[in-house]
Coordinates of C-alpha atoms and ligand atoms in Angstrom, one line a residue:
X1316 CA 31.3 -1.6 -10.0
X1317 CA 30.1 0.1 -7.1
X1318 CA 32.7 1.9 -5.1
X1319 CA 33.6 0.5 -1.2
X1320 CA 31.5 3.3 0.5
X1321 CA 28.6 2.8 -1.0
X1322 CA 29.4 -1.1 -0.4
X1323 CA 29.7 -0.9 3.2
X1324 CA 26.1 1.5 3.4
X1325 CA 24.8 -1.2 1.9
X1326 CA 25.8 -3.8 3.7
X1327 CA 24.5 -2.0 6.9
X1328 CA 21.2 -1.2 5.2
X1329 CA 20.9 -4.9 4.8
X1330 CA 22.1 -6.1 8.4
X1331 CA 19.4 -3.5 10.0
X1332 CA 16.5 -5.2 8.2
X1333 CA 17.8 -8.9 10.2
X1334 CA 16.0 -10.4 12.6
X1335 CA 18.5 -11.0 15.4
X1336 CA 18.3 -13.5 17.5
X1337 CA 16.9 -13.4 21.7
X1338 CA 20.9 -13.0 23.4
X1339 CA 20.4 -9.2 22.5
X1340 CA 19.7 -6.8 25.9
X1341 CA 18.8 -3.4 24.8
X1342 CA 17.8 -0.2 27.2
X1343 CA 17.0 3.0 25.6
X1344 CA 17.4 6.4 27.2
X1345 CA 15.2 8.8 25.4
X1346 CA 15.5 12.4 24.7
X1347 CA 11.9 13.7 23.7
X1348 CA 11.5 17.8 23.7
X1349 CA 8.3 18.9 24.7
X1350 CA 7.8 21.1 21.2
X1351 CA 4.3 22.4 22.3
X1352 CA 6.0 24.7 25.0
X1353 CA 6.2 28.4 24.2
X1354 CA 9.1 28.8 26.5
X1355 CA 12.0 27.0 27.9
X1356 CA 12.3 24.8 31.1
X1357 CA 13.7 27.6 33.5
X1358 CA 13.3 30.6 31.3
X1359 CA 10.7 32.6 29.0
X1360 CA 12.9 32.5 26.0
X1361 CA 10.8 31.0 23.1
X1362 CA 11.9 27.0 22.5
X1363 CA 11.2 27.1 18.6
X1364 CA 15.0 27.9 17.9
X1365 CA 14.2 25.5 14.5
X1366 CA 15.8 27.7 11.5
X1367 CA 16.2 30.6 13.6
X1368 CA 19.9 32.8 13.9
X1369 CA 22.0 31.0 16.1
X1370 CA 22.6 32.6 19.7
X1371 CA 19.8 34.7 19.0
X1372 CA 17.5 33.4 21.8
X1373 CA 19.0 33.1 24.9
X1374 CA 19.1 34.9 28.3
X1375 CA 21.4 34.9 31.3
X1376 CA 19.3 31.9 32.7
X1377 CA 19.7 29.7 30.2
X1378 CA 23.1 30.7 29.0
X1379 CA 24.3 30.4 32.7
X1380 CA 25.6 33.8 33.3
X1381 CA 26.6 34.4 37.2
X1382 CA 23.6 35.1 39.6
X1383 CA 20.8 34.1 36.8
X1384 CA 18.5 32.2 38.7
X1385 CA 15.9 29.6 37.2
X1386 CA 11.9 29.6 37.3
X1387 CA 10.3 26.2 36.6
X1388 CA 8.2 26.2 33.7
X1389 CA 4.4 24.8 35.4
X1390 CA 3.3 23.4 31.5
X1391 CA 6.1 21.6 31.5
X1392 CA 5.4 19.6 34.7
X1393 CA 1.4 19.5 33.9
X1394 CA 3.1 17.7 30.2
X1395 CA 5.7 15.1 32.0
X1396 CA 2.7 14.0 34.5
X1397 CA 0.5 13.7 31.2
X1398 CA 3.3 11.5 29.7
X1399 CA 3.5 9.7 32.7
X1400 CA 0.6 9.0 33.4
X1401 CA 0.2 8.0 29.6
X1402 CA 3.0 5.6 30.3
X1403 CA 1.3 3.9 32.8
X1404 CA 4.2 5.4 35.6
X1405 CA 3.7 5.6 39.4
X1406 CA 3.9 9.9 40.2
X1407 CA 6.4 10.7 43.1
X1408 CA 4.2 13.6 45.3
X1409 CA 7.5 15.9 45.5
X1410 CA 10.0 15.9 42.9
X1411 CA 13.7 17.3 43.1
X1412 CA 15.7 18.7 40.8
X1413 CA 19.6 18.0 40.8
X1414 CA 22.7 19.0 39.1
X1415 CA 24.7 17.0 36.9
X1416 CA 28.5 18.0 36.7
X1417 CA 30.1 17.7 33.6
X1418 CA 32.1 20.1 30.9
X1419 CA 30.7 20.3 27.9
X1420 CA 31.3 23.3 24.8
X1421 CA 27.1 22.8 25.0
X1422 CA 26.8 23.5 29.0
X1423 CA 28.0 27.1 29.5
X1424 CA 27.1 26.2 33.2
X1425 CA 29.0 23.5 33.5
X1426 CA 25.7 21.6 34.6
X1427 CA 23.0 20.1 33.7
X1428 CA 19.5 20.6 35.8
X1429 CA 18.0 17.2 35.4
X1430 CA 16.5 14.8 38.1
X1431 CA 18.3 12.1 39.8
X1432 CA 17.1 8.5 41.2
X1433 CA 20.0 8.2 43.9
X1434 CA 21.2 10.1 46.4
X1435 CA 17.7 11.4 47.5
X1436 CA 16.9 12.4 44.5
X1437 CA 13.5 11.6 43.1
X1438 CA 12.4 11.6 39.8
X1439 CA 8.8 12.7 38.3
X1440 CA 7.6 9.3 37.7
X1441 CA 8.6 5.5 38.0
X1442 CA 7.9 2.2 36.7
X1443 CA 5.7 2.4 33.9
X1444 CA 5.1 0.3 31.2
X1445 CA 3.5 0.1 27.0
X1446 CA 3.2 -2.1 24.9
X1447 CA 4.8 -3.0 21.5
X1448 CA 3.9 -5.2 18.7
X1449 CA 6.4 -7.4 18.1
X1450 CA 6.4 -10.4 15.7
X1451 CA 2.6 -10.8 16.2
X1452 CA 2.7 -10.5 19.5
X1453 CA 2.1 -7.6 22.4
X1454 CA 5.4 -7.4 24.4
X1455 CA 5.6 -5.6 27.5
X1456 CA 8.8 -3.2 27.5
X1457 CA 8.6 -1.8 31.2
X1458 CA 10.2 1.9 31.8
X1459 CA 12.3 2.3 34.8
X1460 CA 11.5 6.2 35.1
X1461 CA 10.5 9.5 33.3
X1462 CA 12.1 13.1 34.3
X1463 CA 12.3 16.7 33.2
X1464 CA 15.5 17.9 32.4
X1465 CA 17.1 21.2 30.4
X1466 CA 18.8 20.1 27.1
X1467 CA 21.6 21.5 26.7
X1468 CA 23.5 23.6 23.5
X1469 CA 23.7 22.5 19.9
X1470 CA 27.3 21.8 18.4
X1471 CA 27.7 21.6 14.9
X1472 CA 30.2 19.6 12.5
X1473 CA 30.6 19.6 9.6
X1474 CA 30.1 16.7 8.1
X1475 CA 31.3 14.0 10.6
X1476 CA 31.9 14.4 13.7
X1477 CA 35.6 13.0 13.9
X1478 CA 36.8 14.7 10.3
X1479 CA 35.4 18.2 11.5
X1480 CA 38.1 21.1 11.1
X1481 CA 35.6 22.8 13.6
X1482 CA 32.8 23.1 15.9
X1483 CA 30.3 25.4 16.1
X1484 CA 28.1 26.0 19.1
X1485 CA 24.4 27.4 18.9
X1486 CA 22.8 28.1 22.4
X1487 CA 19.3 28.8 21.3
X1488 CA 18.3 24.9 22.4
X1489 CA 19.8 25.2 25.4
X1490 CA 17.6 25.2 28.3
X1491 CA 14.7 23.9 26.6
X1492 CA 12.5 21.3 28.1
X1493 CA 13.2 17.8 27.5
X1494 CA 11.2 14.8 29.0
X1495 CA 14.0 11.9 29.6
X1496 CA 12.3 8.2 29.1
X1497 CA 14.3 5.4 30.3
X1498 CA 13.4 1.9 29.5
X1499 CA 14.4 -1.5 31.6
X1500 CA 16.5 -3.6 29.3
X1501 CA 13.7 -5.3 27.2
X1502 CA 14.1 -4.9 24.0
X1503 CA 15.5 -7.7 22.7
X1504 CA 16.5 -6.3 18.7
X1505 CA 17.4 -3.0 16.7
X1506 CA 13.9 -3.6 14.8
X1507 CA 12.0 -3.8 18.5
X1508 CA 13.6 -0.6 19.7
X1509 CA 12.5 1.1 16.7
X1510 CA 9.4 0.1 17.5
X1511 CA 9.3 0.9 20.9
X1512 CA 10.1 4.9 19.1
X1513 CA 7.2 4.6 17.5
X1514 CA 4.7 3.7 19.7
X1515 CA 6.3 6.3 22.4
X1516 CA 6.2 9.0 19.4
X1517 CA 2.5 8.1 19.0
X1518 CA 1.6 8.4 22.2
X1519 CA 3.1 11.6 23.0
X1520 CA 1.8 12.9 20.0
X1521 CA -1.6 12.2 20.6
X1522 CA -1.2 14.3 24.1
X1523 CA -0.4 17.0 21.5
X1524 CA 3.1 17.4 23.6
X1525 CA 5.5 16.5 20.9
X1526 CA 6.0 17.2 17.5
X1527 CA 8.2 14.1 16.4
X1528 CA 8.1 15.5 12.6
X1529 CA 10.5 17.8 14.0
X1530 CA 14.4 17.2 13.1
X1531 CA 16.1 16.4 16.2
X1532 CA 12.8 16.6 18.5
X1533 CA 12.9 12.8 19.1
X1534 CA 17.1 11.5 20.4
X1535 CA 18.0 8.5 22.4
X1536 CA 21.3 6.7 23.9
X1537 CA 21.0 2.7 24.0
X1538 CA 23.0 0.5 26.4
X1539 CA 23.4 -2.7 24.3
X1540 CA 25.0 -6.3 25.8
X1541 CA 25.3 -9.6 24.0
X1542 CA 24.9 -12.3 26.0
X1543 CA 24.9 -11.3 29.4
X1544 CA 28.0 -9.9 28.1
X1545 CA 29.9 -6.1 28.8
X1546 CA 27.2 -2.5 27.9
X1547 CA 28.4 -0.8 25.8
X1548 CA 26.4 3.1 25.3
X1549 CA 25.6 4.8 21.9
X1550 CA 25.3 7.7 22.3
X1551 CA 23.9 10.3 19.1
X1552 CA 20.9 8.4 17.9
X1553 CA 18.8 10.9 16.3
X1554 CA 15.8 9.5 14.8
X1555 CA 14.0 6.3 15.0
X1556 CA 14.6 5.8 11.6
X1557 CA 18.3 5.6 12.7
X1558 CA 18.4 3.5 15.6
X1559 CA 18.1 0.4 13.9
X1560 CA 20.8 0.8 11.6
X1561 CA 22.9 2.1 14.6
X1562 CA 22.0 -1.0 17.0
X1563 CA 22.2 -3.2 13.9
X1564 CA 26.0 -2.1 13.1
X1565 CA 26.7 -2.2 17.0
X1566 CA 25.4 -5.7 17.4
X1567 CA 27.5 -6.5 14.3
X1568 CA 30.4 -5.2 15.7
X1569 CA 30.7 -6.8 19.3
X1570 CA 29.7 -10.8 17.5
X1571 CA 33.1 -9.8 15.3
X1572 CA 34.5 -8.9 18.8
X1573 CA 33.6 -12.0 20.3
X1574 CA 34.1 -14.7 18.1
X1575 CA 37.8 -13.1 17.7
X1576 CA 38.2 -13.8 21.7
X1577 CA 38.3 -9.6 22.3
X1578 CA 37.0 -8.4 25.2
X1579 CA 34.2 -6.0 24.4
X1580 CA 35.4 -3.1 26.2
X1581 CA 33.0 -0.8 28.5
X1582 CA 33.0 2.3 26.6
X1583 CA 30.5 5.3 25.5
X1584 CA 30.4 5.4 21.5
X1585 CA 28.9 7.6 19.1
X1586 CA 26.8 7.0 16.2
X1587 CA 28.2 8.9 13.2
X1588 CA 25.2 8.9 10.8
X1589 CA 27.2 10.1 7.9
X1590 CA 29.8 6.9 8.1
X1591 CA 27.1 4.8 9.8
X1592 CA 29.7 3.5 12.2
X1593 CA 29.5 3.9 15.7
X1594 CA 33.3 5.0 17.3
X1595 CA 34.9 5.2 20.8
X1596 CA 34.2 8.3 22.2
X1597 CA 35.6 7.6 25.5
X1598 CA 35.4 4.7 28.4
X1599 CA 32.3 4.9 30.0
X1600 CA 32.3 7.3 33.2
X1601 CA 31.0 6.3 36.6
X1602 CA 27.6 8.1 37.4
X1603 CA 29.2 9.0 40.6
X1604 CA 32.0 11.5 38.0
X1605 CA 29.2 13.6 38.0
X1606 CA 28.8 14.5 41.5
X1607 CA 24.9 14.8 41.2
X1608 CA 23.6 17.2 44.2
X1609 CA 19.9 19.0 45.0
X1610 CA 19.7 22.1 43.1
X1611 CA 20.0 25.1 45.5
X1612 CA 18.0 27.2 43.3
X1613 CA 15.4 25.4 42.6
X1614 CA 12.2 23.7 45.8
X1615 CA 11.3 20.3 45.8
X1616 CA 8.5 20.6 43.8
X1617 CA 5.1 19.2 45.3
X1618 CA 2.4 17.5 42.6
X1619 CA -0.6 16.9 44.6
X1620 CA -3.5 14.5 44.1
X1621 CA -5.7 16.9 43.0
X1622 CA -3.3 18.1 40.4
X1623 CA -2.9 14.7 39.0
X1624 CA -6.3 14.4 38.3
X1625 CA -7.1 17.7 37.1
X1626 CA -4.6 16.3 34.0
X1627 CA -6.2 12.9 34.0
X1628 CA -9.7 15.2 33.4
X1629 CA -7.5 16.7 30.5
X1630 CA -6.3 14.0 28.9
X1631 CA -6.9 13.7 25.3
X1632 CA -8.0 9.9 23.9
X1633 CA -4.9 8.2 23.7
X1634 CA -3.2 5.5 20.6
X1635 CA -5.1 2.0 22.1
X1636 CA -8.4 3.7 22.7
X1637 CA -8.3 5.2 19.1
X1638 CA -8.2 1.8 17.9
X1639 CA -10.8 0.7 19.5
X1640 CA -13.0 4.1 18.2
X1641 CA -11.9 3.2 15.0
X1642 CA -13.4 -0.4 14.9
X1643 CA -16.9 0.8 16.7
X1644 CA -17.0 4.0 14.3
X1645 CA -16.0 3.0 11.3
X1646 CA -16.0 -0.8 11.4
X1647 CA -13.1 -1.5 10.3
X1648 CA -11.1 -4.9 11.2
X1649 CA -8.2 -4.7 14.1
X1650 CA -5.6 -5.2 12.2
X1651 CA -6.7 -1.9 10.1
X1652 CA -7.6 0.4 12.7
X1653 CA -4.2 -0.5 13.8
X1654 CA -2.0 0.0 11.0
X1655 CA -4.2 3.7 11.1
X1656 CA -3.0 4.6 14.0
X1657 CA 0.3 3.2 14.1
X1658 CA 1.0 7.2 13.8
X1659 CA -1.2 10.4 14.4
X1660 CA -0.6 11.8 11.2
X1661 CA -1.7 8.8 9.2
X1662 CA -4.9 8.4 11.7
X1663 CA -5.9 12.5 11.5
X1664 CA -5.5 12.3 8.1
X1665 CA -7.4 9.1 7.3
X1666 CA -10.3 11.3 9.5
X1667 CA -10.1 14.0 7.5
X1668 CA -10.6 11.9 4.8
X1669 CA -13.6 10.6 6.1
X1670 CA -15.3 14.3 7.1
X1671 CA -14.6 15.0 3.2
X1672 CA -16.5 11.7 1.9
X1673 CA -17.7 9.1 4.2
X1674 CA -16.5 6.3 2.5
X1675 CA -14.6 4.8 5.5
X1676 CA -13.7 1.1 4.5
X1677 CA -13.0 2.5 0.6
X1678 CA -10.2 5.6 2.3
X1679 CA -8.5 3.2 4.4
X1680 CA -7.9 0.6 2.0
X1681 CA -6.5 2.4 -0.2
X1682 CA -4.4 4.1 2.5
X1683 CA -3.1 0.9 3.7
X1684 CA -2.4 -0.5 0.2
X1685 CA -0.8 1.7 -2.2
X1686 CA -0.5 4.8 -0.1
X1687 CA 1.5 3.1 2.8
X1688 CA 3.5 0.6 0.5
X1689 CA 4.4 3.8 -1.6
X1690 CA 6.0 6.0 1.8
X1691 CA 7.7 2.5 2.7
X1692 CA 9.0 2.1 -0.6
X1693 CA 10.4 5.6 -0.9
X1694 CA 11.3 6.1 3.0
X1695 CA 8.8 9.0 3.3
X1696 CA 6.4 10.2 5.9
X1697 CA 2.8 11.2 5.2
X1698 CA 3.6 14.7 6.1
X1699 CA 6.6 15.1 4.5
X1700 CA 4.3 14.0 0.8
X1701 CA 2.6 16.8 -0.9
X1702 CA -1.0 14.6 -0.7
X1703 CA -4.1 16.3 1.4
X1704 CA -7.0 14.5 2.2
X1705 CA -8.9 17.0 -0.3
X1706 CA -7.0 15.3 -3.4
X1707 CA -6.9 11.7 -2.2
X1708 CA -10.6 11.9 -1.3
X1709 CA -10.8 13.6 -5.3
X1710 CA -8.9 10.3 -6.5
X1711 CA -11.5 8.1 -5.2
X1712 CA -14.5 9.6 -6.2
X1713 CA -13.3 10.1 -9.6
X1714 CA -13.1 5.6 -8.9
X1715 CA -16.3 6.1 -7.5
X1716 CA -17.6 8.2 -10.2
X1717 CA -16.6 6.1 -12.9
X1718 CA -14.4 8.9 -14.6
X1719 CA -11.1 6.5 -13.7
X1720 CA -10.4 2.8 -13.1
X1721 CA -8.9 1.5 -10.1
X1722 CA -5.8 0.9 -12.3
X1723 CA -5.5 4.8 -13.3
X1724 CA -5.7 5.8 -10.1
X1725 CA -2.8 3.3 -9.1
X1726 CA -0.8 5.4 -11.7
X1727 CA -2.2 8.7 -10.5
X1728 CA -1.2 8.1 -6.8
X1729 CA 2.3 8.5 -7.2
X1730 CA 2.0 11.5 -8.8
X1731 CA -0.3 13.4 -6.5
X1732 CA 1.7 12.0 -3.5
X1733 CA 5.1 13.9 -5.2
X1734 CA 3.4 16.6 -6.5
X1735 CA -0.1 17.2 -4.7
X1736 CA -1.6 18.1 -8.0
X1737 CA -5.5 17.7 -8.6
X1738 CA -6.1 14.3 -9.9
X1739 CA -9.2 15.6 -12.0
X1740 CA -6.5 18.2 -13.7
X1741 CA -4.3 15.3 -14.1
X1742 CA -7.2 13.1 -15.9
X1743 CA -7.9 16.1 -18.1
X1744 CA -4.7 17.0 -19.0
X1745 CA -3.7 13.5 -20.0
X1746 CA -6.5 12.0 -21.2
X1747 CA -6.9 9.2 -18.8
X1748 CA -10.8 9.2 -18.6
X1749 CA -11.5 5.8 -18.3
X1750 CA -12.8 4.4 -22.1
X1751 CA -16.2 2.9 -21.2
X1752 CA -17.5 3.2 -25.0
X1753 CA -18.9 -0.2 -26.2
X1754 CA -18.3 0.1 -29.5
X1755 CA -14.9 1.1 -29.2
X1756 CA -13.8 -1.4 -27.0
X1757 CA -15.4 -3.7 -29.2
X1758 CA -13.6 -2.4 -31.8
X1759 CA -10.2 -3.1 -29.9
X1760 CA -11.3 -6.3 -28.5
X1761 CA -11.4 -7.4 -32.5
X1762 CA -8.1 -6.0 -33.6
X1763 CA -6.5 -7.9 -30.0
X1764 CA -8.6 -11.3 -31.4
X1765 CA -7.2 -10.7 -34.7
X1766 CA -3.4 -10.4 -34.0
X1767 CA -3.5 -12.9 -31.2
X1768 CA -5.0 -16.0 -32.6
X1769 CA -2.9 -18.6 -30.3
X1770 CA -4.1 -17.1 -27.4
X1771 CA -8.2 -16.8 -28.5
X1772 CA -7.5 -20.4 -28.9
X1773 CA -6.1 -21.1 -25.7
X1774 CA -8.8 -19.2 -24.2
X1775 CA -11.4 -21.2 -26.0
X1776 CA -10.1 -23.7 -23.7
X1777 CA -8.6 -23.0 -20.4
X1778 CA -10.0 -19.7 -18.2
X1779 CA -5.9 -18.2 -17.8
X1780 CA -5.7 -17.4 -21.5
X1781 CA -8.9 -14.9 -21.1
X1782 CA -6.6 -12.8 -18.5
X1783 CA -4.0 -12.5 -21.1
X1784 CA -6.1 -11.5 -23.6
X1785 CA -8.1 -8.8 -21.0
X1786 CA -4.4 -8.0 -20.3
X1787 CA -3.4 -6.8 -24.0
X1788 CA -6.7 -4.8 -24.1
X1789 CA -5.5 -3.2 -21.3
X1790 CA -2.2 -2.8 -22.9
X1791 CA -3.1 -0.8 -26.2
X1792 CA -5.7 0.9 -24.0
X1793 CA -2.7 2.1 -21.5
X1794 CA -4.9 0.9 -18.4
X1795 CA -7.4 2.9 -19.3
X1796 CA -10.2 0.2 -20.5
X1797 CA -13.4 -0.1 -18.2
X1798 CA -12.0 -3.3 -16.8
X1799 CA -15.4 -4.7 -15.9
X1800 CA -17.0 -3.8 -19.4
X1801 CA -13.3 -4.9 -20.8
X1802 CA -14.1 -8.2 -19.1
X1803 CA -17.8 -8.7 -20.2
X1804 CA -16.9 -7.8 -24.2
X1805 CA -13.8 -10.4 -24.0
X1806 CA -16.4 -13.0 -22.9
X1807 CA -18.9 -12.7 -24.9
X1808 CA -16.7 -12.6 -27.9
X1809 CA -15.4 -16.0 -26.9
X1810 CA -18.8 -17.2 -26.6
X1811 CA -19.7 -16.0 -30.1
X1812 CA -17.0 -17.6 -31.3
X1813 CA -17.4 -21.1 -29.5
X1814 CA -21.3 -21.0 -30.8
X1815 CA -19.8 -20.2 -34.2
X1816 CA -17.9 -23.1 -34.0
X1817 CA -20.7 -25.4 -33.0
X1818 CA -22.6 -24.4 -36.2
X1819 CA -19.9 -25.4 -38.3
X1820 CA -19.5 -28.3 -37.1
Ligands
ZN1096 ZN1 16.7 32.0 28.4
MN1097 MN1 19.3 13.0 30.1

């Protein structure tokens, strides 16, 4: 018996892996921090506040104090205009900074210095676009504008957010930079806006801009409708891996809506990741509540031509054109050099690999079979696994060398990947040198014959039995028979046995 909780995670684990079907409008707004800053947006206090004391990195700018006034951070516009660019955005020539008017425990200002659309405000960037793979097919997912903005403080519950006795408030992330990423309403299912994540987590990556391995460095809000129907906001979505459970359990929730005849209300929710329900926070506000004006503080800030393309001279090779180095450079198939550099860990690493031993086709198929079904299997990311490309490269050779059979080192993967142990230690220590000794396989091959006289029969006759009896070699041998010498001794023992035969007869 499984108890109710565990139930219902279940059940939501199960709807997020659904397709769902095209009356499903999704925007996302997302949150990205620009983690290869030193400093914040308006001030030099360092940004890397990961695992540091709380309220221990802060100034008067950033914590708002009367008369602190800010100081634009240039890296952090040369970064967005990267990003931009990268996203295939049009660059406004002068950008303007305005003030979003809200209380918040996380806001000691009681604003937000962000950029605005309206109101003669102009954002960094507009209409861009990438490209997703979607159900075998590229889908364009257009992106209605990119800005720069400060994020604001960190409040922590415990445990979730509505059964907190308490918040507490850390302002060492407030103020840092924070490039905001707001799609048009294209994505048409939770598993597509995951998707979308990814690639924008790739491609910011490969700028060397973003660290996405980095807890909380990646957050996004998604407007959702069904059918035309009401928007609803979720608010709190902190890592792709979330969203689609979140979207899943939102979509869920506004069909049971529907077919009861209750109007979906227009409301802002929050995704508690510890229930996995989203709840009401409030009814959505107008953009207008928050009274958006120019920052005083801060010029219009001019990007000029030249500026542009200085960055466009700077721009490191980007996701798509990796692919294509992939196929020239190492020839591998599209589909391969895609699934490579589906992220820029897997695609450095799978280079490393290559530096180490140039066996290029050998490296990524064994990355894109057992390595990748492995991390899928156990929800884990490359980085987070113990495994270098020193040992992985060590596994294969020792293939390559004829020291281990492909079937050992299927064994052995798992165990490097958890533990990033040597896999020549590992074949020492438990004796899984791969038994390539004629005699004694011979030797085996007899005592299999001898206890499995049905099947040496069968095999006489019909090509399927021989497997099975490979298969019990294999079996008293623990995987560790030369399959190919396994093979030839199986064969020829049948054949001795058929000419045999003939004699008698
Ligand atoms: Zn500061
Ligand atoms: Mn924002």
């Amino acid at each position: 018996m499984i108890s109710f909780k565990a139930y219902r995670l279940r059940l939501i684990d199960w709807m997020s892996t659904m397709e769902i079907e095209e009356s499903v409008k999704i925007g996302l707004e997302v949150h990205v921090q620009l983690t290869s800053l030193k400093s914040k947006l308006f001030c030099s206090c360092p940004s890397d506040y990961r695992g540091r004391e709380p309220n221990t990195l802060v100034c008067p700018v950033c914590l708002g104090l009367p008369g602190a006034l800010p100081v634009l951070n240039e890296r952090a516009v040369k970064f967005a205009v990267m990003a931009a660019l990268a996203l295939n955005c049009k660059i406004s020539e002068k950008m303007i900074f305005f003030r979003k008017n809200y209380y918040y425990p996380d806001l000691p200002k009681n604003f937000q210095i962000t950029q605005y659309d309206r109101a003669g405000g102009v954002p960094l960037a507009v209409d861009g676009y990438i490209y997703i793979e979607s159900q075998g097919q590229s889908k364009k997912i257009r992106i209605g504008r990119v800005h720069l903005e400060e994020d604001p403080g960190r409040l922590i519950h415990i445990g979730s957010i509505d059964q907190s006795p308490y918040t507490l408030v850390d302002y060492n992330r407030s103020g840092v930079a924070l490039l905001e990423v707001v799609t048009e309403p294209d994505i048409g299912s939770p598993k597509e806006a995951r998707l979308f994540l990814q690639k924008l987590r790739n491609i910011l990556e490969h700028l060397g801009i973003f660290d996405g391995s980095l807890e909380g460095s990646m957050r996004c809000d998604a407007n959702i409708s069904l059918a035309g129907g009401t928007r609803v906001e979720v608010k709190n979505i902190t890592s792709f891996k979330e969203v689609e459970r979140a979207l899943s359990f939102e979509i869920i929730r506004q069909k049971g809506l529907i077919e009861k005849g209750i109007a979906v209300k227009r409301e802002t929710r929050h995704w508690d990741e510890v229930r996995r329900v989203t709840i009401s926070l409030r009814t959505k506000e107008e953009e207008q509540d928050y009274r958006y004006f120019p920052e005083p503080d801060l010029v219009p800030v001019v990007i000029s031509r030249e500026f542009i393309e200085e960055v466009k001279v700077e721009m490191p090779e980007l996701p798509d054109e990796r692919v294509e180095r992939f196929m020239r450079m190492y020839g591998l198939p599209k589909y391969d050099a895609e699934v490579l550099v589906s992220s820029k860990h897997l695609a450095d690493f799978f280079e490393e690999c290559v530096k180490l031993y140039s066996k290029p086709k050998e490296i990524s198929n064994w990355m894109m079979s057992d390595l990748l079904r492995y991390l899928y299997e156990n929800n884990l990311e490359l980085y987070e696994s113990k495994l270098t490309p020193q040992i992985f490269v060590e596994m294969i050779r020792l293939i390559d060398e004829g020291v281990i059979s492909g079937k050992i080192a299927k064994k052995i993967l798992p165990v490097i990947i958890v533990s990033g142990k040597n896999p020549r230690k590992i074949v020492e220590e438990e004796e899984l040198v791969k038994i390539s000794d004629e005699s004694l396989l011979a030797e085996l091959a007899d005592k299999v014959f001898s206890e499995n006289p049905k099947a040496v029969k069968d095999a006489l006759r019909e090509e399927k039995a021989v497997h099975y009896l490979i298969g019990q070699l294999m079996k008293i041998t623990k995987g560790k028979a030369d399959p190919e010498l396994t093979n030839e001794i199986v064969k020829r023992k049948l054949e001795e046995i058929k000419r045999t035969m003939r004699n008698i007869n």
